[in-house]
Short mmCIF file of N, CA and C in Angstrom, two decimals:
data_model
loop_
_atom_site.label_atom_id
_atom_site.label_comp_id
_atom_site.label_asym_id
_atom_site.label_seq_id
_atom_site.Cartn_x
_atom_site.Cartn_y
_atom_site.Cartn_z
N UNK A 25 -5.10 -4.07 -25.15
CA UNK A 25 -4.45 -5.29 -25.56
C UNK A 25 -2.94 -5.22 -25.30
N UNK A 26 -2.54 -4.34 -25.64
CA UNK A 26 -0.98 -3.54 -25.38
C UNK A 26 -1.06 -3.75 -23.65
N UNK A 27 -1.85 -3.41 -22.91
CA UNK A 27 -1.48 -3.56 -21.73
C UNK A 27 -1.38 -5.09 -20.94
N UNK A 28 -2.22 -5.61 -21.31
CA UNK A 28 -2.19 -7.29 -21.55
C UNK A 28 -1.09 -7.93 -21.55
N UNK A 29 -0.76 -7.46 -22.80
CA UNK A 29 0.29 -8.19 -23.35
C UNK A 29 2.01 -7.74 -22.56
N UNK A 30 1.81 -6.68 -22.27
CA UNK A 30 3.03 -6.31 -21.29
C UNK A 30 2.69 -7.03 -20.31
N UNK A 31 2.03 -6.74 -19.27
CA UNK A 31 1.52 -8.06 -17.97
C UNK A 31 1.85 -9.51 -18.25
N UNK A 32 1.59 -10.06 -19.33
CA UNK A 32 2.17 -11.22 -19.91
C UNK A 32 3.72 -11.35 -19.73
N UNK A 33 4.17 -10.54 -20.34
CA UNK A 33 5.33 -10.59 -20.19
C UNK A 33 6.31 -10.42 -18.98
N UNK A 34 5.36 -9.66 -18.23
CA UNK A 34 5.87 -9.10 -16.71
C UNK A 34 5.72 -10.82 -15.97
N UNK A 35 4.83 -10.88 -16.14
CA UNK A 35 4.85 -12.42 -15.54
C UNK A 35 5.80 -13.19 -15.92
N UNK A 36 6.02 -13.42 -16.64
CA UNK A 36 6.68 -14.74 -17.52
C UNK A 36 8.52 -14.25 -17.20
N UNK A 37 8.35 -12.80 -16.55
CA UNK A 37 9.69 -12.35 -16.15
C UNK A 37 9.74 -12.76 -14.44
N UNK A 38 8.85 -12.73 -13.84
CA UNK A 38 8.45 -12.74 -12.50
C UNK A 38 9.12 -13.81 -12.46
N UNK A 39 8.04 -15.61 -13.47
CA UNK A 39 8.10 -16.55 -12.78
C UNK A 39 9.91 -17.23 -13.11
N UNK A 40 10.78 -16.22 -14.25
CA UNK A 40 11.93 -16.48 -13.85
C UNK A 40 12.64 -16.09 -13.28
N UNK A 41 12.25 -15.38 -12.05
CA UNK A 41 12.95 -14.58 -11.31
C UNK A 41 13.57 -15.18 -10.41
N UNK A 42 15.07 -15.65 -9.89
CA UNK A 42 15.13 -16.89 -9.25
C UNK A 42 15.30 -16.54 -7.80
N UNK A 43 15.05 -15.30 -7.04
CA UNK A 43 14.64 -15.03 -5.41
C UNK A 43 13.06 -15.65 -5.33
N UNK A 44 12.01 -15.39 -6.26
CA UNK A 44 11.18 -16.61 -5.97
C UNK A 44 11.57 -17.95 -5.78
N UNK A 45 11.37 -18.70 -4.63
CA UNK A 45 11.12 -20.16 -4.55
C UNK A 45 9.68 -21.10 -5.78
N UNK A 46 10.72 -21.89 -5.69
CA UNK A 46 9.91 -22.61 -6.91
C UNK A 46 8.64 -23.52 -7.15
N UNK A 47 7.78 -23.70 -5.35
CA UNK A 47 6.30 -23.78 -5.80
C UNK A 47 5.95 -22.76 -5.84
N UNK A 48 6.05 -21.06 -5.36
CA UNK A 48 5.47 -20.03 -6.25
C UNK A 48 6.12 -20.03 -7.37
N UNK A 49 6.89 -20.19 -7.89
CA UNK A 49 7.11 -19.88 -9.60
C UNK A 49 5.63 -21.29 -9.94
N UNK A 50 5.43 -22.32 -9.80
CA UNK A 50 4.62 -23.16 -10.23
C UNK A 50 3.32 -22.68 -9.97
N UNK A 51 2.85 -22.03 -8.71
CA UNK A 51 1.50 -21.93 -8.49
C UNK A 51 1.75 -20.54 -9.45
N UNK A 52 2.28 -19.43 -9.97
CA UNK A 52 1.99 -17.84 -10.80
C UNK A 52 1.92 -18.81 -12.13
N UNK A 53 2.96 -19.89 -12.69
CA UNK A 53 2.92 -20.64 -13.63
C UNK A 53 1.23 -21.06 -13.98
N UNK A 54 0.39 -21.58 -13.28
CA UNK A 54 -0.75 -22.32 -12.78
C UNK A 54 -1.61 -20.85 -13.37
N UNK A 55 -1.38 -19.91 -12.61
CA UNK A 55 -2.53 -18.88 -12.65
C UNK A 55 -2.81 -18.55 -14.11
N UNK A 56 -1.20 -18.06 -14.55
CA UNK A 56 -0.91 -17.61 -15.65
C UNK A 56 -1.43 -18.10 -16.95
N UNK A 57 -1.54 -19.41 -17.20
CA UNK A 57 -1.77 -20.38 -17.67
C UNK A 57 -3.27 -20.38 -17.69
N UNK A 58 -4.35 -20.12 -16.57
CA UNK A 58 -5.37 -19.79 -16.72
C UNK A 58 -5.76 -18.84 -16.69
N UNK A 59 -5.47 -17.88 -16.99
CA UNK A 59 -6.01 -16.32 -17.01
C UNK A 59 -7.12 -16.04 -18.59
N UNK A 60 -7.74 -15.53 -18.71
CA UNK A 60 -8.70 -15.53 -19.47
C UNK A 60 -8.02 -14.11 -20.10
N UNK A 61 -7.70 -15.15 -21.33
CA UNK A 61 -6.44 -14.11 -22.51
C UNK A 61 -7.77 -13.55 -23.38
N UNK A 62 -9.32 -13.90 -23.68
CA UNK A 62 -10.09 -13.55 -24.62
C UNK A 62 -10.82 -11.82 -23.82
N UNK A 63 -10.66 -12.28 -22.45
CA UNK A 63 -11.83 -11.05 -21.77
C UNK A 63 -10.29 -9.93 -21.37
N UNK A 64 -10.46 -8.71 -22.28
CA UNK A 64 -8.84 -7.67 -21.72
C UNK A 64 -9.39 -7.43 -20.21
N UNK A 65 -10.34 -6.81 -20.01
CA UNK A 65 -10.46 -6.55 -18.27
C UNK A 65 -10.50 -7.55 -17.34
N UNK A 66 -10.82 -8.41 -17.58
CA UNK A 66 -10.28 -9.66 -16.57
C UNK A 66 -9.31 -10.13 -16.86
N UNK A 67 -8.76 -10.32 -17.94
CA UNK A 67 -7.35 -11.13 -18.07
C UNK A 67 -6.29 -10.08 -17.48
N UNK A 68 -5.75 -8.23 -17.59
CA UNK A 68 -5.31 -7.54 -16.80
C UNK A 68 -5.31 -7.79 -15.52
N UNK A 69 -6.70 -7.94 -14.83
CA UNK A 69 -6.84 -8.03 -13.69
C UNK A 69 -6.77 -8.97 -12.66
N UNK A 70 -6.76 -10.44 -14.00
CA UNK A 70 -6.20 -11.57 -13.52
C UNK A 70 -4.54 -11.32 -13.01
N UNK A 71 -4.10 -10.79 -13.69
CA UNK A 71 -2.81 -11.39 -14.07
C UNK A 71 -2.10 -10.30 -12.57
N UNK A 72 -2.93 -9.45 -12.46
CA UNK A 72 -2.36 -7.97 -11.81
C UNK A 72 -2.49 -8.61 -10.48
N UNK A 73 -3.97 -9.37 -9.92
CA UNK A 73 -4.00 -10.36 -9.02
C UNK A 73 -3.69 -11.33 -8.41
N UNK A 74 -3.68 -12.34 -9.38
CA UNK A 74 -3.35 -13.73 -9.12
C UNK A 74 -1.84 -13.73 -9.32
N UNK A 75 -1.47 -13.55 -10.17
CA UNK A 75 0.23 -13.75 -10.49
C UNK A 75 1.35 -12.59 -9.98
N UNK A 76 0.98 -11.07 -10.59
CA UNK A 76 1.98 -10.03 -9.86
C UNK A 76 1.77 -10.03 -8.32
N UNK A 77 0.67 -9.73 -8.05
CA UNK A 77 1.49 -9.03 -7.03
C UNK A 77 1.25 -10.61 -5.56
N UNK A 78 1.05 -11.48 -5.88
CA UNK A 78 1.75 -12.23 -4.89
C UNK A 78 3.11 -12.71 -5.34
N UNK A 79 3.83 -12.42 -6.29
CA UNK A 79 5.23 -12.64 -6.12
C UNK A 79 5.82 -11.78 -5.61
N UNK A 80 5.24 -10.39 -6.57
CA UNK A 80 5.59 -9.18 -5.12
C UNK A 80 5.86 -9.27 -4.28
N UNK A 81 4.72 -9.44 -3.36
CA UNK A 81 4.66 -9.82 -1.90
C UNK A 81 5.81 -10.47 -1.22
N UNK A 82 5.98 -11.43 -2.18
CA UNK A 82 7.24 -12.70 -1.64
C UNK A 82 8.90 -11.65 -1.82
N UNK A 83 8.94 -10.61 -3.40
CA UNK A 83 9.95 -9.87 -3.57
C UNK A 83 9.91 -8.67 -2.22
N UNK A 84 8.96 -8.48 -1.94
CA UNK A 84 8.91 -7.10 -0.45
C UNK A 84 9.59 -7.58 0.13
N UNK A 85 9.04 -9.24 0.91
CA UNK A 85 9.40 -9.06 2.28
C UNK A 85 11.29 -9.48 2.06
N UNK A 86 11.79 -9.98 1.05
CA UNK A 86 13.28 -10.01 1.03
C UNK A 86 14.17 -8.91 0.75
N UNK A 87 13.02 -8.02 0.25
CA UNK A 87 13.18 -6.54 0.00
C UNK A 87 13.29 -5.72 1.21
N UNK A 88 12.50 -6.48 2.08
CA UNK A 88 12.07 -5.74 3.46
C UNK A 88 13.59 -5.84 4.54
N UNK A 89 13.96 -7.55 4.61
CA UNK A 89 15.14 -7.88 4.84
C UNK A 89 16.71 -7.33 4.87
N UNK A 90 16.35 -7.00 2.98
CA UNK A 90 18.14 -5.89 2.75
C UNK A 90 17.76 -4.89 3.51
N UNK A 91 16.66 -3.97 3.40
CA UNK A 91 16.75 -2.59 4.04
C UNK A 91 16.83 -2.60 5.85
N UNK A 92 16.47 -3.64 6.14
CA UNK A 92 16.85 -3.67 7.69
C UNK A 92 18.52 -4.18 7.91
N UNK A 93 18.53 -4.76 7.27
CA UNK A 93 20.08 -5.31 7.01
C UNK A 93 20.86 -4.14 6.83
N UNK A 94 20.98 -3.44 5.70
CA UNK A 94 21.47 -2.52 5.71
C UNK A 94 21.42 -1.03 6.80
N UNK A 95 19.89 -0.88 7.24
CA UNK A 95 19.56 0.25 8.36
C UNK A 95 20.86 -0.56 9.47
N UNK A 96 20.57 -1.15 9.57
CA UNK A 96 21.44 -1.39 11.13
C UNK A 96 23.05 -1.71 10.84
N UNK A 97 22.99 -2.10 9.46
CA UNK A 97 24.67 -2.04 9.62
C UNK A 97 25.18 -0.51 9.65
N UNK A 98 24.61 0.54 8.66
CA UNK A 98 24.97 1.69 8.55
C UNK A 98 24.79 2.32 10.32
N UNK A 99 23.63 2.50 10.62
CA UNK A 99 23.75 3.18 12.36
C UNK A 99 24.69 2.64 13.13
N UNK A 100 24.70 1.16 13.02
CA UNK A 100 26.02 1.11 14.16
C UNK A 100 27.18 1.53 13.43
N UNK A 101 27.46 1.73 12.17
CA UNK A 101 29.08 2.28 11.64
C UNK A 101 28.68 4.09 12.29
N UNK A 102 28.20 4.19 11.81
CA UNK A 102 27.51 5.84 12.49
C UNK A 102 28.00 6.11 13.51
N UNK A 103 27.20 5.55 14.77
CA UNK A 103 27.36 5.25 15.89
C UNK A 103 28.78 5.30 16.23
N UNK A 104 29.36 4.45 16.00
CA UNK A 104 30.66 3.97 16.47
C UNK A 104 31.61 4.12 15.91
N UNK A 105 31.73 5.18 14.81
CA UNK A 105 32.83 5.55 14.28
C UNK A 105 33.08 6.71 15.26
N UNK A 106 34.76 6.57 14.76
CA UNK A 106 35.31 7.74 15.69
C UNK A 106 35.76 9.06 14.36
N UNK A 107 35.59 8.78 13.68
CA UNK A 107 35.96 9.49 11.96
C UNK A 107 34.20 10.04 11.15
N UNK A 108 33.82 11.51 12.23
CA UNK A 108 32.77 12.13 11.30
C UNK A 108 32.70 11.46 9.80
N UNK A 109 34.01 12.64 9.05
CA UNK A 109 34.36 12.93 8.19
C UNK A 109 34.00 11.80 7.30
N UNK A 110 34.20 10.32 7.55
CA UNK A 110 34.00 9.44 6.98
C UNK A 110 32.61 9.08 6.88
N UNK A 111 32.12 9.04 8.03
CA UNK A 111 30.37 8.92 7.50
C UNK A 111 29.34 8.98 6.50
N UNK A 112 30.08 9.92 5.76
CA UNK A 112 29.32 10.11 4.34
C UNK A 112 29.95 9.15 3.41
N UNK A 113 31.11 8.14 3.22
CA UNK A 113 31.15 7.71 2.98
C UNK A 113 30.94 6.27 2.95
N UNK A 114 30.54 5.89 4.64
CA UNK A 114 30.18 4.44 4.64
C UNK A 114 28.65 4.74 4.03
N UNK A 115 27.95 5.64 4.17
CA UNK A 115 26.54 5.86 3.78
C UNK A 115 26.43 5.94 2.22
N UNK A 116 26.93 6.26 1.67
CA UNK A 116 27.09 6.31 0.38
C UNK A 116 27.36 4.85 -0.15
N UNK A 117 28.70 3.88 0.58
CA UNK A 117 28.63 2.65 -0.32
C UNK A 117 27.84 1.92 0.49
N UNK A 118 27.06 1.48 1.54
CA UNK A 118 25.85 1.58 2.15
C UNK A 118 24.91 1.16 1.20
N UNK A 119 24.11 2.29 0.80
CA UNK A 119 22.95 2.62 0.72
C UNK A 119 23.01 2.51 -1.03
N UNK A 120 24.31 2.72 -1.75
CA UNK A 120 24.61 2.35 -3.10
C UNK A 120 24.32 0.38 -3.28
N UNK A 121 24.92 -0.33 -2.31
CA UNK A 121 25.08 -1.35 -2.38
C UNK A 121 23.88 -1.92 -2.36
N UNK A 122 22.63 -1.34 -1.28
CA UNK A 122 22.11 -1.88 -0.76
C UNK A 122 20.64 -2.01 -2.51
N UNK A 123 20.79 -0.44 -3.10
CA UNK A 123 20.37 -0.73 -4.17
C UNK A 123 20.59 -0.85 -5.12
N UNK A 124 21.61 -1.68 -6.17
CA UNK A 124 21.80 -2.38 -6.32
C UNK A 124 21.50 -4.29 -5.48
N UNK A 125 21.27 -4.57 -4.52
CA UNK A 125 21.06 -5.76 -4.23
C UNK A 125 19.40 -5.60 -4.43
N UNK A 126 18.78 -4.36 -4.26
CA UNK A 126 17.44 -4.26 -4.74
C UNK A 126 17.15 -4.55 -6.02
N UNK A 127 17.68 -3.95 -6.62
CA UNK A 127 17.27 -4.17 -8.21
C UNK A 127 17.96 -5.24 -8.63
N UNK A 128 18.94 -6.52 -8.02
CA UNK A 128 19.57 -7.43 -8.45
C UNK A 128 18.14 -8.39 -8.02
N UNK A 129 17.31 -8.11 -6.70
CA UNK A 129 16.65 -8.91 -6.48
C UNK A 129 14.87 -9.09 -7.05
N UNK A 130 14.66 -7.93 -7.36
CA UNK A 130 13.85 -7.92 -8.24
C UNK A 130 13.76 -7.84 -10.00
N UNK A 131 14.71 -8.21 -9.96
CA UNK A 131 15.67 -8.53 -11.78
C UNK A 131 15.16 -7.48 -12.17
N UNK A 132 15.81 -6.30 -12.03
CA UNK A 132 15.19 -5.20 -13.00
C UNK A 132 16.52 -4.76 -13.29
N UNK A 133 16.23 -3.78 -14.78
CA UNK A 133 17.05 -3.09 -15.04
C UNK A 133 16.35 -1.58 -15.22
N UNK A 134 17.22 -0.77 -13.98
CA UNK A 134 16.95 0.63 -14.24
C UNK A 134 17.48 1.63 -15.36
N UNK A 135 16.56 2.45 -16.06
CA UNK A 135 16.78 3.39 -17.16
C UNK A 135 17.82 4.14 -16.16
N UNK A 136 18.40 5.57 -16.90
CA UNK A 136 18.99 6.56 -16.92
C UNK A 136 18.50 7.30 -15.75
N UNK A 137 17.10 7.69 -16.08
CA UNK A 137 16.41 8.28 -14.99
C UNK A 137 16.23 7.87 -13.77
N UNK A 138 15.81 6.61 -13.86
CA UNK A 138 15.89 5.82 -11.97
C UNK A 138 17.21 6.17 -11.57
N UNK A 139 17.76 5.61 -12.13
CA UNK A 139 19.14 5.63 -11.64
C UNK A 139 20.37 7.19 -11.11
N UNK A 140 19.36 8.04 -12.30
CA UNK A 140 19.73 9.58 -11.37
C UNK A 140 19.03 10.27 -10.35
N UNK A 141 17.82 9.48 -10.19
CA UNK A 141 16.83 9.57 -9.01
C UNK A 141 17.02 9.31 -7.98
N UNK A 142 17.91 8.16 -7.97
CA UNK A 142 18.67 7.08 -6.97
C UNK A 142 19.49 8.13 -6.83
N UNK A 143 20.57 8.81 -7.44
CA UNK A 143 21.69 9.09 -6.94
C UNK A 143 21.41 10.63 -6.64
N UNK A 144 20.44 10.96 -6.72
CA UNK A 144 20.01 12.55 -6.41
C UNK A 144 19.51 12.06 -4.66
N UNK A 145 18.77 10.72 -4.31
CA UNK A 145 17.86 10.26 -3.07
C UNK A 145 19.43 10.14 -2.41
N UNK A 146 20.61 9.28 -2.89
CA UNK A 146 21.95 9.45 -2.26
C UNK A 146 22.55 10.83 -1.44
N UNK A 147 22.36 12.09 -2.22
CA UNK A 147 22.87 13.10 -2.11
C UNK A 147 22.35 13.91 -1.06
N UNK A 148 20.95 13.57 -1.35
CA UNK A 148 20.23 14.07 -0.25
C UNK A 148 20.62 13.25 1.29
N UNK A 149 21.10 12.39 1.11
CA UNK A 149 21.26 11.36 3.00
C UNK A 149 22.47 12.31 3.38
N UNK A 150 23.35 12.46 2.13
CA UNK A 150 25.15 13.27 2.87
C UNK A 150 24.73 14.88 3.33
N UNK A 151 23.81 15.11 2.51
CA UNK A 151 23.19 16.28 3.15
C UNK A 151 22.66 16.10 4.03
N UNK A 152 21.83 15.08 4.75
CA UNK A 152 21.09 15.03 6.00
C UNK A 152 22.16 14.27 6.63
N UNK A 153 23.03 14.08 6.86
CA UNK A 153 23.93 13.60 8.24
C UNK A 153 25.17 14.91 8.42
N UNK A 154 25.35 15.22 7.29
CA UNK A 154 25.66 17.02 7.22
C UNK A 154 24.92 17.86 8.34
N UNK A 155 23.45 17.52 7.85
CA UNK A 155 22.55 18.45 8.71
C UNK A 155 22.65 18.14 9.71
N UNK A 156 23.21 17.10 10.26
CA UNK A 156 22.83 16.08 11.64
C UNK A 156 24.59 16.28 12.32
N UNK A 157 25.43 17.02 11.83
CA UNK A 157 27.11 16.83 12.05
C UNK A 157 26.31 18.53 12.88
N UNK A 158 25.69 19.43 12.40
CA UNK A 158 25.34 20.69 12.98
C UNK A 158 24.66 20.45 14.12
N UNK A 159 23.42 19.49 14.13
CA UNK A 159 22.91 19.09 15.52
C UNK A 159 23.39 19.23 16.72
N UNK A 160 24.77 18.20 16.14
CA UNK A 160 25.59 17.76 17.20
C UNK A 160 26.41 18.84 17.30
N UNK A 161 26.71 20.40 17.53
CA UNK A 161 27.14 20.98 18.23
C UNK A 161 25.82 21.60 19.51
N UNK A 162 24.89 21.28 18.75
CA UNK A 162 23.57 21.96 19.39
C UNK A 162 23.30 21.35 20.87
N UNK A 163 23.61 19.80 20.50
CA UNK A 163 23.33 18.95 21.89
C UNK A 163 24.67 18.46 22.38
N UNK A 164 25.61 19.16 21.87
CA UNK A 164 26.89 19.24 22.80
C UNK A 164 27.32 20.39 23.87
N UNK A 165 26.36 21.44 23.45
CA UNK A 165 26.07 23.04 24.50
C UNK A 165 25.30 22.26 25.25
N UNK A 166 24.35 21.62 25.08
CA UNK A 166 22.97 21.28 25.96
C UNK A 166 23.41 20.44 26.95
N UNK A 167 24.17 19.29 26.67
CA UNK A 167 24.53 18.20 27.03
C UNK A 167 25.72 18.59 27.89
N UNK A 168 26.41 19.24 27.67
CA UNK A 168 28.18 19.73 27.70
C UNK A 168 28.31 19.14 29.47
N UNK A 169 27.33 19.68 30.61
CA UNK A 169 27.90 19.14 31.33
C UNK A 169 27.29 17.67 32.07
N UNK A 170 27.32 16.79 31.27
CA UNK A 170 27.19 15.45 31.66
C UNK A 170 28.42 15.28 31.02
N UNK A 171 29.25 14.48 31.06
CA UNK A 171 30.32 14.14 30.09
C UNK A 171 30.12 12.75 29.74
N UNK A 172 29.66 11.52 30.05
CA UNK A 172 29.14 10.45 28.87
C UNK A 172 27.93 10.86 28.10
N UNK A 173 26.87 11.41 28.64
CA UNK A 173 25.87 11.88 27.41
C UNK A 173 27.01 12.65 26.52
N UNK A 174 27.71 13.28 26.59
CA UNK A 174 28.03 14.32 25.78
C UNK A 174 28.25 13.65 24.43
N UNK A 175 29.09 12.83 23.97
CA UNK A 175 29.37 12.41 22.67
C UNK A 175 28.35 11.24 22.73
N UNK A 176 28.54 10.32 23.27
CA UNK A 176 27.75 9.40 22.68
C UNK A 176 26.08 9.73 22.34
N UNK A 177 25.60 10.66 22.93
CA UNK A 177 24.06 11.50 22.47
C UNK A 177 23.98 11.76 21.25
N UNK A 178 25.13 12.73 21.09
CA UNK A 178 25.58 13.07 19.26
C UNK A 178 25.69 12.06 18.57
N UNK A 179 26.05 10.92 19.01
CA UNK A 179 26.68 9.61 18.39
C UNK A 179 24.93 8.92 17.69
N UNK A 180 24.54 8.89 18.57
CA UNK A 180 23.08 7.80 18.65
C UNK A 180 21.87 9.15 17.90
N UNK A 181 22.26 10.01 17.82
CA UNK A 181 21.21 11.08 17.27
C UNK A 181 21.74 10.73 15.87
N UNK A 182 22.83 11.11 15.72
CA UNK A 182 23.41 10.84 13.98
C UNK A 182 22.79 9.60 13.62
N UNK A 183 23.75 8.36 14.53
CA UNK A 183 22.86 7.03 13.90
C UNK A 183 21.35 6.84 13.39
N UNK A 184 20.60 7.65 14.35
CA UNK A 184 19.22 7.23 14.42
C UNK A 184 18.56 8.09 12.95
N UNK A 185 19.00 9.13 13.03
CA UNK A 185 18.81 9.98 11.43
C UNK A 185 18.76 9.01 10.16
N UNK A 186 20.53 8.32 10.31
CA UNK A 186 21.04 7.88 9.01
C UNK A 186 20.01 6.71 9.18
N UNK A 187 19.68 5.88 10.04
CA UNK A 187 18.46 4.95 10.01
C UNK A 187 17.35 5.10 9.41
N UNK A 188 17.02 6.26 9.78
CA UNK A 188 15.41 6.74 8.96
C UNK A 188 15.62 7.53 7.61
N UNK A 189 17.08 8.09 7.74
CA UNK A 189 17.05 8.44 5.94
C UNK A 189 17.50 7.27 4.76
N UNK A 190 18.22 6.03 5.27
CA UNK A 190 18.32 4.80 4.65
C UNK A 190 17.15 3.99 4.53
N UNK A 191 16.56 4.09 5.61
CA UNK A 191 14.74 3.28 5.04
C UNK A 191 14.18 4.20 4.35
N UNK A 192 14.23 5.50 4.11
CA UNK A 192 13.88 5.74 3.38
C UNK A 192 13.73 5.69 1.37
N UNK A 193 15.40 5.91 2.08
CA UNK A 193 15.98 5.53 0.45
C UNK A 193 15.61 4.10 -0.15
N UNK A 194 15.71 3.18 0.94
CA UNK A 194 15.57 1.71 0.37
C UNK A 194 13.96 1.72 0.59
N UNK A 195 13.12 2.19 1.15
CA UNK A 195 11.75 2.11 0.41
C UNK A 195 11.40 2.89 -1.54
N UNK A 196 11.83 4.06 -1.59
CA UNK A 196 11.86 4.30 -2.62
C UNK A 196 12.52 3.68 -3.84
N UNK A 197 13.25 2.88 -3.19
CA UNK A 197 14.19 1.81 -4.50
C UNK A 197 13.26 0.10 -4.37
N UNK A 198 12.19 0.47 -3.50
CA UNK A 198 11.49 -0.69 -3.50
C UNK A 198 10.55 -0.21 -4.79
N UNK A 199 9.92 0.53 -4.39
CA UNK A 199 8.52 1.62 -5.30
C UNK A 199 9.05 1.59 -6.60
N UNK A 200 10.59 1.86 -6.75
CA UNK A 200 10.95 2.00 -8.02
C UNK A 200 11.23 0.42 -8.81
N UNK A 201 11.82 -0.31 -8.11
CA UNK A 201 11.67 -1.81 -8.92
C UNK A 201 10.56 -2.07 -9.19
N UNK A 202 9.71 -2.04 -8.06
CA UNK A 202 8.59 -3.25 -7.91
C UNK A 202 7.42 -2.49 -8.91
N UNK A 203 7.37 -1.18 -9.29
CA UNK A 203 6.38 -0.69 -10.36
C UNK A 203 6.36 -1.25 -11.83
N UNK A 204 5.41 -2.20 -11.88
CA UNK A 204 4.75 -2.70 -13.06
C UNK A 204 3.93 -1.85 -13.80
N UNK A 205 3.35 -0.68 -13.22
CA UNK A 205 2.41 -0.01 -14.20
C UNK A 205 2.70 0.76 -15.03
#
């Protein structure tokens, strides 16, 4: 009944969630409204169905949006900076910003713990473009005598890293909003 009744509430948070558009807030309104509050295993499973997770759905794909938004602004700063040293810092307010606009868009508020989870998943990217600043002496021996591969190789290897360690991060700050259970 306890679990019910949280789902209830998860909904009724959903349908004011205002990145939903407002014939889905009316059609989860609709469901909600009929969900069979007397039967607990169908009314859970109503609600887990019909109402969560197609707003979900609608919160992913804008969810899906920031993290490409953000992947490609960060690689081309990567890319095209001429300042290593700084890299860890566009990645950091980056990938800070980007969740935060996650959890602004799925109206959540993260505990203590998400939020040092988040910033432990942070620590780990400055460590992996760290790891990726060592690369690039590796494929600057390899490379050394072409002289345009030479930097820009290093350049587009770093980028392409910080790409796949930022989708990463912004999938896990998806997993972490979007968990109702």
């Amino acid at each position: 009944k306890a679990r019910l009744i949280y789902l209830q509430k998860y909904t009724k948070a959903l349908i004011n969630n205002p990145a939903i558009d407002r014939e889905m807030k009316m059609e989860i309104q609709m469901q909600f409204n009929s969900h069979p509050r007397e039967d607990l295993d169908n009314g859970i499973s109503w609600l887990e169905n019909k109402c969560i997770q197609p707003a979900l759905d609608i919160l992913d794909n804008q969810a899906d949006a920031v993290i490409r938004n953000t992947v490609r602004d960060t690689m081309i700063a990567v890319i095209m900076s001429p300042f290593k040293s700084l890299d860890s810092i566009v990645i950091l307010s980056r990938n800070g910003k980007m969740f935060l606009d996650l959890v602004k868009l799925y109206n959540q508020h993260p505990g203590m713990i998400q939020t040092f989870r988040f910033a432990k998943d942070v620590m780990m990217i400055i460590t992996s473009v760290n790891i990726l600043n060592y690369t690039e002496r590796l494929t600057e021996k390899l490379m050394r005598n072409i002289p345009i591969l030479n930097r820009t190789t290093d350049d587009v290897i770093q980028g392409i890293g910080v790409g796949i360690l930022t989708t990463s991060v912004g999938k896990a700050a998806i997993n972490r909003c979007r968990a109702f259970y």
